[in-house]
PDB file of C-alpha atoms in Angstrom:
ATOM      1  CA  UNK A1234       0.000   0.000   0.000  1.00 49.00           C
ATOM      2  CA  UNK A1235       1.482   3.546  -1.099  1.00 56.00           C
ATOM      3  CA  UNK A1236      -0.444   6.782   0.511  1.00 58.00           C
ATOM      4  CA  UNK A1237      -0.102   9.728  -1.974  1.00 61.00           C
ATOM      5  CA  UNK A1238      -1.349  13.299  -1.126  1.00 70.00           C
ATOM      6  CA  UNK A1239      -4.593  14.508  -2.428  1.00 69.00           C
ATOM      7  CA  UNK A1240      -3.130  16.307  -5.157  1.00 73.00           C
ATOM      8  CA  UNK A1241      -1.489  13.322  -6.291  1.00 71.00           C
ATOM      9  CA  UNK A1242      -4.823  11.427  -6.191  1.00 67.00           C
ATOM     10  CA  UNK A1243      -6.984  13.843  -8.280  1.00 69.00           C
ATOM     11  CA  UNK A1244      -4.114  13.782 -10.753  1.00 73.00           C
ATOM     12  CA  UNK A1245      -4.671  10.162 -10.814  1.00 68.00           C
ATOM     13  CA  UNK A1246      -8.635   9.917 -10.984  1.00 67.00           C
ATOM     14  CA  UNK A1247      -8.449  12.532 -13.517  1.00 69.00           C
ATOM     15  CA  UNK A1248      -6.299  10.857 -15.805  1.00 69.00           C
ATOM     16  CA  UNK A1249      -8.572   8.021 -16.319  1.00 67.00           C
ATOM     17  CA  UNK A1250      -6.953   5.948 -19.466  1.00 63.00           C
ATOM     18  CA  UNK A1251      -3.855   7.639 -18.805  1.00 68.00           C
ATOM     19  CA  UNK A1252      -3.462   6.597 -14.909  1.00 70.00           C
ATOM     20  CA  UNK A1253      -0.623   4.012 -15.988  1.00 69.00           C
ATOM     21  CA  UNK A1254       2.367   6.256 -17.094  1.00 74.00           C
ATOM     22  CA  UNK A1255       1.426   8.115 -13.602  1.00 70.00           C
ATOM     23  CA  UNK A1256       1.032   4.925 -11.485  1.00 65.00           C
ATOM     24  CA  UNK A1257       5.026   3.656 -12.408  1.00 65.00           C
ATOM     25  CA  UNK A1258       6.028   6.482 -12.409  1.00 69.00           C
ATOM     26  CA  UNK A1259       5.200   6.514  -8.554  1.00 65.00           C
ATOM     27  CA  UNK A1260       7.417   3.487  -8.605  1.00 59.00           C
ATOM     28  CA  UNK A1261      10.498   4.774 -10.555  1.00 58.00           C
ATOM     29  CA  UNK A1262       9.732   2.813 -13.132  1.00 58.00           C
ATOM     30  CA  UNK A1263      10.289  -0.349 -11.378  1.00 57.00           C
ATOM     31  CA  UNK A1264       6.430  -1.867 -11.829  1.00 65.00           C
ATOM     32  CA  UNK A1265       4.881  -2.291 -14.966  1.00 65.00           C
ATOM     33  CA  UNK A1266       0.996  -1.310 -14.504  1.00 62.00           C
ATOM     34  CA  UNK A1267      -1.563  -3.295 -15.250  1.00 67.00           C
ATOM     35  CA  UNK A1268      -5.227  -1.950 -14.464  1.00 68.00           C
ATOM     36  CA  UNK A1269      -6.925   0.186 -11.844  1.00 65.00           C
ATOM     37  CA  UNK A1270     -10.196   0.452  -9.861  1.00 64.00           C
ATOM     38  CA  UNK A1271     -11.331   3.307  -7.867  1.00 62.00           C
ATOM     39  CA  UNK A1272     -13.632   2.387  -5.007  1.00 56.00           C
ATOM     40  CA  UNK A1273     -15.378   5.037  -2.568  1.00 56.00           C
ATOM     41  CA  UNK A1274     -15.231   4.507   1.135  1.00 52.00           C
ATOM     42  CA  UNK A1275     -18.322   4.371   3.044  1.00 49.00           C
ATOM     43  CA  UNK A1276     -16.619   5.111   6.266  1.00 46.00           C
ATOM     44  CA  UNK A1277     -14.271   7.779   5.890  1.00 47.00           C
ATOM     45  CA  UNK A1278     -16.289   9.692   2.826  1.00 52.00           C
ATOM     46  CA  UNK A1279     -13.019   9.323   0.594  1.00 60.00           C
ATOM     47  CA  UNK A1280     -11.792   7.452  -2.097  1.00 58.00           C
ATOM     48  CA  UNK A1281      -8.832   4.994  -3.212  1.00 58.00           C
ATOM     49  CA  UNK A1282      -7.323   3.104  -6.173  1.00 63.00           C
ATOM     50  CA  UNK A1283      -6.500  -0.416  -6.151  1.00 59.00           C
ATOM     51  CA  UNK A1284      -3.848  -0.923  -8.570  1.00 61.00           C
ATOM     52  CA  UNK A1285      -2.558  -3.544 -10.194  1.00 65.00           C
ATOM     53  CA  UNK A1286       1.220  -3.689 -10.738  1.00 61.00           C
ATOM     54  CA  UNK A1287       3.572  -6.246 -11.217  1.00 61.00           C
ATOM     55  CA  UNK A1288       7.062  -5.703 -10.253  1.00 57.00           C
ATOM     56  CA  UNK A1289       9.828  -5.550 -12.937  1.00 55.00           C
ATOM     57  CA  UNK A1290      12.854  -8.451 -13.111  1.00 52.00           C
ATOM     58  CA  UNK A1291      15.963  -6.744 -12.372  1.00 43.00           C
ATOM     59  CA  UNK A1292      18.418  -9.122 -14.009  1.00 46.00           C
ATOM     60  CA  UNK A1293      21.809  -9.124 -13.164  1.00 41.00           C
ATOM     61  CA  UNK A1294      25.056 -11.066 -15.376  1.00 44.00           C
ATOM     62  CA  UNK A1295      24.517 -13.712 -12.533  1.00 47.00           C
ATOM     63  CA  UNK A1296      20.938 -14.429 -12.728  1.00 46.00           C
ATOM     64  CA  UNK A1297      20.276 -13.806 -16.425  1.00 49.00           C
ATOM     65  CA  UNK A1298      18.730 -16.658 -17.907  1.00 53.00           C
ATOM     66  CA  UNK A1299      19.913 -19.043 -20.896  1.00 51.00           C
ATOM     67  CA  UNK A1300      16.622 -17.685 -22.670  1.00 51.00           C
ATOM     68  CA  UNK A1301      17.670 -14.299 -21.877  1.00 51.00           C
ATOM     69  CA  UNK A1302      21.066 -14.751 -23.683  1.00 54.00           C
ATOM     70  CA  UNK A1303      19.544 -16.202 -26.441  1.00 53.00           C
ATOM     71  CA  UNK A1304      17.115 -13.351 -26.817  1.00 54.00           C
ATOM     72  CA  UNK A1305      19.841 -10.734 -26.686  1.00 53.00           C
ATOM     73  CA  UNK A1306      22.152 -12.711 -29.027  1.00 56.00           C
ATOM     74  CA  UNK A1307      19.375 -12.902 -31.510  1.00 55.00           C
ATOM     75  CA  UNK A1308      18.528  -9.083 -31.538  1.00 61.00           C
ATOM     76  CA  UNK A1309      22.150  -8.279 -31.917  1.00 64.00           C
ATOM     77  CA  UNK A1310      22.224 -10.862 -34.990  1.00 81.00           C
ATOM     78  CA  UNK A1311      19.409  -8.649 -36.790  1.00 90.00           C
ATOM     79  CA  UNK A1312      20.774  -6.260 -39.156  1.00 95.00           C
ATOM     80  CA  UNK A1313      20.165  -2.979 -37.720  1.00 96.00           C
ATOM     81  CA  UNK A1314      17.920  -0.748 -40.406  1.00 97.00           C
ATOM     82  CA  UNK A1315      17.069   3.052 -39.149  1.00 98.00           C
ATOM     83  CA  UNK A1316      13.830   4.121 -39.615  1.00 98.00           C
ATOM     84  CA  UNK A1317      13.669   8.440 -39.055  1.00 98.00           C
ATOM     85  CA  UNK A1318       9.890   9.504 -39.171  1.00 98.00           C
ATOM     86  CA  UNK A1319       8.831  13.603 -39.881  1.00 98.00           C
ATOM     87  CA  UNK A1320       4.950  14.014 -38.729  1.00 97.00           C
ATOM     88  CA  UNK A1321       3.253  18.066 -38.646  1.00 96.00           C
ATOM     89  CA  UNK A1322       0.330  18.196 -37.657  1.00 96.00           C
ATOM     90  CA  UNK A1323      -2.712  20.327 -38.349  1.00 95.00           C
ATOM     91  CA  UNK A1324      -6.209  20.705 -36.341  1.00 94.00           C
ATOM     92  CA  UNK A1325      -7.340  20.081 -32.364  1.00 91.00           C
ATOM     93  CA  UNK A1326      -6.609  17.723 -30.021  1.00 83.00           C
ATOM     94  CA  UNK A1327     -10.054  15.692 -31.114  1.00 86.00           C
ATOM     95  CA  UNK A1328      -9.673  16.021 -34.769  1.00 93.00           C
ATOM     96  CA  UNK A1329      -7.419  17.405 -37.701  1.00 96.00           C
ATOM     97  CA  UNK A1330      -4.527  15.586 -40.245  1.00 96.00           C
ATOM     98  CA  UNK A1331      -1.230  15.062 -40.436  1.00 96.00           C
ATOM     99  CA  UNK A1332       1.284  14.746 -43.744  1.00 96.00           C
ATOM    100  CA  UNK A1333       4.359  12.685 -43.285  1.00 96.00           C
ATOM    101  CA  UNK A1334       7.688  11.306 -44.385  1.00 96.00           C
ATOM    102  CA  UNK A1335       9.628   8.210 -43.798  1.00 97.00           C
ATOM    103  CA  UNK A1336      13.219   7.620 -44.644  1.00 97.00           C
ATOM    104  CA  UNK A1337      14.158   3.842 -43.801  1.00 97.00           C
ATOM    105  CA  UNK A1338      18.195   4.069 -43.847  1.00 97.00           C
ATOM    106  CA  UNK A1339      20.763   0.940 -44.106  1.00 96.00           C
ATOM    107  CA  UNK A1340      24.374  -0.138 -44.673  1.00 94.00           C
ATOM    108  CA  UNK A1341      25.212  -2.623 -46.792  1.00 90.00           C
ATOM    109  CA  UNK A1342      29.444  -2.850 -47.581  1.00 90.00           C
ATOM    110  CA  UNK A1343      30.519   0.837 -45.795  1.00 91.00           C
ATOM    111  CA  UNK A1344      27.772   2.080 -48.399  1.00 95.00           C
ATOM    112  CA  UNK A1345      24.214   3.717 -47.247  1.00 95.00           C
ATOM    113  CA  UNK A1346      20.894   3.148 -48.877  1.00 95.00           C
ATOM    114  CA  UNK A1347      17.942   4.613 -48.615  1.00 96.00           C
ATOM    115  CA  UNK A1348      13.621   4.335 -49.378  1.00 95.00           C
ATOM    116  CA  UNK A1349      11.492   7.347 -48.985  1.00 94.00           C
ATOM    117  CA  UNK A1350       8.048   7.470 -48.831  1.00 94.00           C
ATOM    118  CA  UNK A1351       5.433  10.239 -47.948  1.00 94.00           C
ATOM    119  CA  UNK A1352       2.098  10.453 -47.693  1.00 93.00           C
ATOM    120  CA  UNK A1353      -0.833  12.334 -45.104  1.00 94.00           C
ATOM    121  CA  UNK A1354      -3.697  10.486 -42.961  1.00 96.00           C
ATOM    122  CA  UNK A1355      -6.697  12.407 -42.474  1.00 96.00           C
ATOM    123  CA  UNK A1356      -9.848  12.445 -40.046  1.00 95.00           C
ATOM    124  CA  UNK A1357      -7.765  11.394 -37.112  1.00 96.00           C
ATOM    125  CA  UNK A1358      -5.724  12.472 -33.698  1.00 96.00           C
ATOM    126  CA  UNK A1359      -1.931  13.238 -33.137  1.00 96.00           C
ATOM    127  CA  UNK A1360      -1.580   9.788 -31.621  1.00 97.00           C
ATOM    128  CA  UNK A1361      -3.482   7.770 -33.850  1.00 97.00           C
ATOM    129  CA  UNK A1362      -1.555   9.392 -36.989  1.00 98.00           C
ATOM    130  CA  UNK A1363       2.047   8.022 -35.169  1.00 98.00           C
ATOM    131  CA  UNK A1364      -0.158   4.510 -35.207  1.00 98.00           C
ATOM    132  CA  UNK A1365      -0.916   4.796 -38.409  1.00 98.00           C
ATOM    133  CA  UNK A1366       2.654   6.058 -40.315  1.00 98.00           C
ATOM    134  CA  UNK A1367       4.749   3.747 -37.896  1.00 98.00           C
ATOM    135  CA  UNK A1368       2.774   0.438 -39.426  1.00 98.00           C
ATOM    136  CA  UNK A1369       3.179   2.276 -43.026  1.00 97.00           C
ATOM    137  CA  UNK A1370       6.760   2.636 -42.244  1.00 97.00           C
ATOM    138  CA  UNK A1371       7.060  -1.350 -40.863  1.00 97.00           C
ATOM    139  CA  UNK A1372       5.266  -2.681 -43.513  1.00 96.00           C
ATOM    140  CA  UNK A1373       7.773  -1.281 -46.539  1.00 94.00           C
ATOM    141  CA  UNK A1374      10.099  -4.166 -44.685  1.00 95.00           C
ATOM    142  CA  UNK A1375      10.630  -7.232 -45.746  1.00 93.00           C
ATOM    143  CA  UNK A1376      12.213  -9.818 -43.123  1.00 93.00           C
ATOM    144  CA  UNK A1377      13.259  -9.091 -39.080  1.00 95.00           C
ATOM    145  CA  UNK A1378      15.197  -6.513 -38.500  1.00 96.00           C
ATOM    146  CA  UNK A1379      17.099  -4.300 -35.186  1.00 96.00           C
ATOM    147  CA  UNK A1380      15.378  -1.110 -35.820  1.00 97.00           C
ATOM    148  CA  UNK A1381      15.849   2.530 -34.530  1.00 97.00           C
ATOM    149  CA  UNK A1382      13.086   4.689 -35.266  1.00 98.00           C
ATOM    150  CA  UNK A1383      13.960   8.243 -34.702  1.00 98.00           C
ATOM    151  CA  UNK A1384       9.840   9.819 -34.259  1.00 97.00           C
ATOM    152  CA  UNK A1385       8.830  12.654 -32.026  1.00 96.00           C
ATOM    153  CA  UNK A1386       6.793  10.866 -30.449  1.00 96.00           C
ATOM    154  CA  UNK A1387       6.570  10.424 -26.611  1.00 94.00           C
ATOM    155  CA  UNK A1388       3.906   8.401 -27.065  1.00 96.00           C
ATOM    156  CA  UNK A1389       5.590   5.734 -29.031  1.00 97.00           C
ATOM    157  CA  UNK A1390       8.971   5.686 -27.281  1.00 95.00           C
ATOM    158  CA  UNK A1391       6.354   4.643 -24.050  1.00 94.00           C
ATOM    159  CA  UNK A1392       4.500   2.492 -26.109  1.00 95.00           C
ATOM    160  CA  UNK A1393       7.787   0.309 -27.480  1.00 95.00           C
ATOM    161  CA  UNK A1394      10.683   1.382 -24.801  1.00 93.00           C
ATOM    162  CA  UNK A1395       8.523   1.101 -22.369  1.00 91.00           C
ATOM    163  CA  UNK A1396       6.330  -2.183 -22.941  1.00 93.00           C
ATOM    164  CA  UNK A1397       3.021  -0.381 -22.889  1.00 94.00           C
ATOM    165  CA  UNK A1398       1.686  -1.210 -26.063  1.00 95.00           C
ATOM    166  CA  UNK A1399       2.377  -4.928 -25.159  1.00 93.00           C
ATOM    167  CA  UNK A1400       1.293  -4.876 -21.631  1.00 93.00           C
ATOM    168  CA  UNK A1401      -1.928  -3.608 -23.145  1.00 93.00           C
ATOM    169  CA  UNK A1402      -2.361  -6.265 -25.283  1.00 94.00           C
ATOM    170  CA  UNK A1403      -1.408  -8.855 -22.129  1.00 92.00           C
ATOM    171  CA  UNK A1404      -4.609  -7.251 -20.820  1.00 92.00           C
ATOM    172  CA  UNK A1405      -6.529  -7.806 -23.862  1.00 94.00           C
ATOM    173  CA  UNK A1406      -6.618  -3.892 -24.746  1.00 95.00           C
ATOM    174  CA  UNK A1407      -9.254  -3.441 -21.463  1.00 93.00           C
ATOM    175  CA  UNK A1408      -9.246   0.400 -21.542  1.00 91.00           C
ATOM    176  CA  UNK A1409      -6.932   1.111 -23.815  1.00 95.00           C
ATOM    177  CA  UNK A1410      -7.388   4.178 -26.126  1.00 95.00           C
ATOM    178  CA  UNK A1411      -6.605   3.602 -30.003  1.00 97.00           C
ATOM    179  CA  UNK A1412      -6.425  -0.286 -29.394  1.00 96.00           C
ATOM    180  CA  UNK A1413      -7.372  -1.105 -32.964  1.00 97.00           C
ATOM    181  CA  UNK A1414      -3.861   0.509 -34.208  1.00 97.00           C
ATOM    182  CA  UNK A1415      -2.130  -0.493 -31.593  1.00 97.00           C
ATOM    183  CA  UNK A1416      -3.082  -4.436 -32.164  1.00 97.00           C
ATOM    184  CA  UNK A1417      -2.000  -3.771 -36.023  1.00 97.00           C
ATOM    185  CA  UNK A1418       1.272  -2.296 -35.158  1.00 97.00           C
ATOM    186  CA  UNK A1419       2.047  -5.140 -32.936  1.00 97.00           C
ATOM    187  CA  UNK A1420       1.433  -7.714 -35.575  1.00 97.00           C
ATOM    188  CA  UNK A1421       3.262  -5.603 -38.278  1.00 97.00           C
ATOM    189  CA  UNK A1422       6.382  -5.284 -35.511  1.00 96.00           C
ATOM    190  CA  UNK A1423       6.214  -8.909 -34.911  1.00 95.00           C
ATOM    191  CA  UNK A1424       9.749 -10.787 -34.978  1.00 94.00           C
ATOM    192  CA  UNK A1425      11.837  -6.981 -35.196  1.00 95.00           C
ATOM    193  CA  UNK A1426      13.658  -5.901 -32.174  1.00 95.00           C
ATOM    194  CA  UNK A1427      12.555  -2.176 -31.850  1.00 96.00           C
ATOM    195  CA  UNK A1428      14.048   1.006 -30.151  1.00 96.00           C
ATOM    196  CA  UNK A1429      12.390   4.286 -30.525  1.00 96.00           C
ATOM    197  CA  UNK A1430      14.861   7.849 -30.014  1.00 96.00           C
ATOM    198  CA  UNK A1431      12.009  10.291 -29.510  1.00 94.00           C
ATOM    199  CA  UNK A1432      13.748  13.298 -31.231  1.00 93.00           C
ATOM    200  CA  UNK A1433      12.309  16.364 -32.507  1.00 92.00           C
ATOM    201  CA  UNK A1434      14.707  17.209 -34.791  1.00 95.00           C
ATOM    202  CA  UNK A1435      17.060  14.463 -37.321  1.00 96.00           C
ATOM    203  CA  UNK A1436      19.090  14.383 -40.119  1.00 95.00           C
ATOM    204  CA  UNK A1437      16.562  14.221 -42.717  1.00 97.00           C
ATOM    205  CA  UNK A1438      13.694  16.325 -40.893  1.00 97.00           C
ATOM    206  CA  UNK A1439      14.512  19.529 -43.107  1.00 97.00           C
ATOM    207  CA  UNK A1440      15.046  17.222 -46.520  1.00 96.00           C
ATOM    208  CA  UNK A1441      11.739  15.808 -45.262  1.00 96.00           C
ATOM    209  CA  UNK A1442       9.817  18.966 -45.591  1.00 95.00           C
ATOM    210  CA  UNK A1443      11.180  20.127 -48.584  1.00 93.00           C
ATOM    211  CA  UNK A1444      10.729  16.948 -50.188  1.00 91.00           C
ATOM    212  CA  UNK A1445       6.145  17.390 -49.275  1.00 91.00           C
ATOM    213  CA  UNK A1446       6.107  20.853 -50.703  1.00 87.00           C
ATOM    214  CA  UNK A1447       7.534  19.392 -53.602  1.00 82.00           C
ATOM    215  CA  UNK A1448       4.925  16.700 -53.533  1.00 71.00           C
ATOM    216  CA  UNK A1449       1.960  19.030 -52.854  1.00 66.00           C
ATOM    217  CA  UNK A1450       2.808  20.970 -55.628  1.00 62.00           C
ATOM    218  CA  UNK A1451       2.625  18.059 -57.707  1.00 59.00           C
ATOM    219  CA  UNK A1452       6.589  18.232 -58.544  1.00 54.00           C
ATOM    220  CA  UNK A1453       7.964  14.650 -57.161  1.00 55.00           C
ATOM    221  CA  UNK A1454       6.374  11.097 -58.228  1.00 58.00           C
ATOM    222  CA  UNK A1455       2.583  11.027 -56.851  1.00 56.00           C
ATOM    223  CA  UNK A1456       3.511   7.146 -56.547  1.00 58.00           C
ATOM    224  CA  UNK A1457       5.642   8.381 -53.719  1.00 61.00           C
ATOM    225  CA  UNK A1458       2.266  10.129 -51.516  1.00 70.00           C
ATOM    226  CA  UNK A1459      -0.397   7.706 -50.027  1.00 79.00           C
ATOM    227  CA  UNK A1460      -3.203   8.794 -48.120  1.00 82.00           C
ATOM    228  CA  UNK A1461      -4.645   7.423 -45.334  1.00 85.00           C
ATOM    229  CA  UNK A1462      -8.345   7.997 -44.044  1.00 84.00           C
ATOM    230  CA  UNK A1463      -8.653   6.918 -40.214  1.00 84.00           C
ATOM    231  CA  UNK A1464     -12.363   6.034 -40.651  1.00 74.00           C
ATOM    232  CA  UNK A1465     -12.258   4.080 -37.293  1.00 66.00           C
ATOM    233  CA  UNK A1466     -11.504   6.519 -34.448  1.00 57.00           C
TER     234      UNK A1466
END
């Protein structure tokens, strides 16, 4: 049991869906959370949350396991493919669009090659758009892969660095917001090892927008520009 000052519990009530990032970080990140009630008291005419958490494995070199070993062997066996992602976005926090550009970057004998691909989703939210161009960016790959994606995104660097998207799925996406994208990126990211570098600002961020004013003027390969319609939110 953890007692937190009121403050700290309106903060939590209020952020309903969002209680989770709150909740470990109460913890320091040493729980991952799992779900929350809130429950009124009859006899002191409060409140509390019953939380559940479960506590994260801090593995040491002595008590890593053989499956462990295997695991990390295998990620560092993946040949490592960058993935940098430019998103601006236009309308509220309920509604507007967002155009795009992806840039997935490799080495192959001291030489670098790259894809590019850009493109808008419409009808949707900030965090629903990252959904949506992350699985557009995944599914350009063919094979497993260690990936960096460079996206500024603190939602996605939670989602993936921090297990969220899968502990959400553990829980069978029980109130979890955008769980329909989330589920599809999951399956799309299946079998890559995945790091996101939540940056605002990359190397090809200012080729990136250069590059869309091109395309909405209709200057660059229209082959090159998909759009996406979230009809689902």
């Amino acid at each position: 049991m953890t007692k937190l000052t009121r403050r700290k519990m309106r903060d939590l009530v209020i952020a309903g869906d969002d209680m989770g990032p709150m909740m470990e970080k109460i913890f320091q990140g040493s729980c991952r959370y799992i779900d929350s009630k809130t429950y009124i008291s009859d006899l002191t005419g409060g409140f509390y949350i019953y939380s559940r958490l479960k506590k994260k494995e801090v593995k040491t070199m002595e008590t890593k396991t053989t499956s462990d070993k295997a695991n990390a062997k295998a990620d560092s066996n993946l040949k490592q493919v960058k993935i940098y992602i430019d998103m601006q976005w236009k309308g509220s926090l309920k509604k507007g669009s967002a155009v795009y550009s992806i840039v997935l970057e490799t080495t192959l004998k001291g030489r670098t090659y790259t894809a590019v691909h850009h493109g808008e989703v419409v009808n949707t939210t900030q965090n629903r758009a990252i959904l949506h161009i992350s699985r557009i960016a995944l599914s350009h790959l063919r094979g497993n892969y260690n990936l960096e994606i460079h996206a500024a995104s603190g939602y996605l660097a939670g989602g993936f660095n921090l297990c969220r998207f899968q502990s959400a799925a553990e829980r069978e996406y029980q109130a979890t917001k955008n769980a329909d994208l989330i589920d599809k990126l999951l399956k799309t990211a299946a079998g890559h090892a995945i790091r996101i570098v939540p940056e605002q600002h990359h190397a090809y961020t200012d080729w990136m927008r250069k590059e869309r004013k091109k395309g909405q003027k209709g200057e660059s390969d229209p082959k090159m520009w998909e759009k996406t319609i979230d009809d689902k939110r």
